[in-house]
PDB file of C-alpha atoms in Angstrom:
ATOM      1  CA  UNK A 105       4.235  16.310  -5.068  1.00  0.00           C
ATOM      2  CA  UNK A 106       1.397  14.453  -6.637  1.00  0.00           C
ATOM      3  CA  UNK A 107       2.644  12.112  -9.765  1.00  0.00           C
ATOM      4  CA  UNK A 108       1.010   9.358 -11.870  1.00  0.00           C
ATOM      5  CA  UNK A 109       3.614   7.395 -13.839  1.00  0.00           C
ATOM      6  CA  UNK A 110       2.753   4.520 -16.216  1.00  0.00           C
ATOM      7  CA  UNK A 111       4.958   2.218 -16.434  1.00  0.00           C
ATOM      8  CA  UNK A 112       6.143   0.452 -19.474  1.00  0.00           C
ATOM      9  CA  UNK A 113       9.723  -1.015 -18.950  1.00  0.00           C
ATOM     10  CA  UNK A 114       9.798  -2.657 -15.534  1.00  0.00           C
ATOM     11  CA  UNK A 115      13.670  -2.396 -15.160  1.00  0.00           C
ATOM     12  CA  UNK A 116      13.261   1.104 -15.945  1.00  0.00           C
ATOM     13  CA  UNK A 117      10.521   1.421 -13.639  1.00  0.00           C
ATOM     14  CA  UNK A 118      12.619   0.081 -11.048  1.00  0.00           C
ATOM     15  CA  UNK A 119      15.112   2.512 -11.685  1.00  0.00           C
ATOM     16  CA  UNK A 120      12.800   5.537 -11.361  1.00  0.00           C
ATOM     17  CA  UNK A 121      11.374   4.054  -8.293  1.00  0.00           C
ATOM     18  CA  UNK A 122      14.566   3.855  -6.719  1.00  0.00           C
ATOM     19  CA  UNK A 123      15.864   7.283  -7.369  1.00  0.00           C
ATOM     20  CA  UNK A 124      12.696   8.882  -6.491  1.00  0.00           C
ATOM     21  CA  UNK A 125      12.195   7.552  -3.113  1.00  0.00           C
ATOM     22  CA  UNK A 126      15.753   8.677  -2.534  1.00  0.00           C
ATOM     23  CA  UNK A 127      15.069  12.076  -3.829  1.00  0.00           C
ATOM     24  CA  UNK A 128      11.775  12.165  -2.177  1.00  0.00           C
ATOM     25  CA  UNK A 129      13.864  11.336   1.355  1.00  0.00           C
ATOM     26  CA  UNK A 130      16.233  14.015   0.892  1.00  0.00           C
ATOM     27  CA  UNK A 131      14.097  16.648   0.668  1.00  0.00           C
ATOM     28  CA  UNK A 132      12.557  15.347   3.781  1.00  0.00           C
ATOM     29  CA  UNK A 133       8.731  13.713   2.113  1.00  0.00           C
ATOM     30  CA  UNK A 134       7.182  10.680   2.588  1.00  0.00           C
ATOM     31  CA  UNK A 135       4.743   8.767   0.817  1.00  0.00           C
ATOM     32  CA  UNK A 136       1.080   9.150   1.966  1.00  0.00           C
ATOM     33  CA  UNK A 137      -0.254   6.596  -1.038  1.00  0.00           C
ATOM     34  CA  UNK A 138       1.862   4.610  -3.183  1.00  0.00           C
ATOM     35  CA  UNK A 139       1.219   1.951  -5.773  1.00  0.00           C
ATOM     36  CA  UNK A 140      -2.560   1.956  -4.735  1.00  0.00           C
ATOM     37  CA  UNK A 141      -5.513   1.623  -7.399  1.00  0.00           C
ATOM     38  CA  UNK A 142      -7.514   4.343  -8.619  1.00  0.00           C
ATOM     39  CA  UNK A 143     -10.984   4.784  -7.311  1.00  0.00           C
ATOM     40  CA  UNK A 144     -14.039   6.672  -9.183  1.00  0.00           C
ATOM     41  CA  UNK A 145     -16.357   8.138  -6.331  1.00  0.00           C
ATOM     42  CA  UNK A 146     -19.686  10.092  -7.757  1.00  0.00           C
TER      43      UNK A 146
END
């Protein structure tokens, strides 16, 4: 799954964070880039 969330209520971002990396582990993924900075190549 590819995703690009803004976030705009940090508790609420928290939350999401939380549940997704649980749901994410469940269903047996893993992170291959998280929280990094975008990066225009040309």
């Amino acid at each position: 799954m590819i995703s690009e969330v803004e976030i705009l209520d940090e508790e609420e971002g928290q939350r999401y964070r939380d549940l997704a990396a649980k749901s994410i582990a469940a269903h047996g993924g893993r992170y291959l880039v998280r929280g990094a900075l975008r990066q225009v190549r040309r």
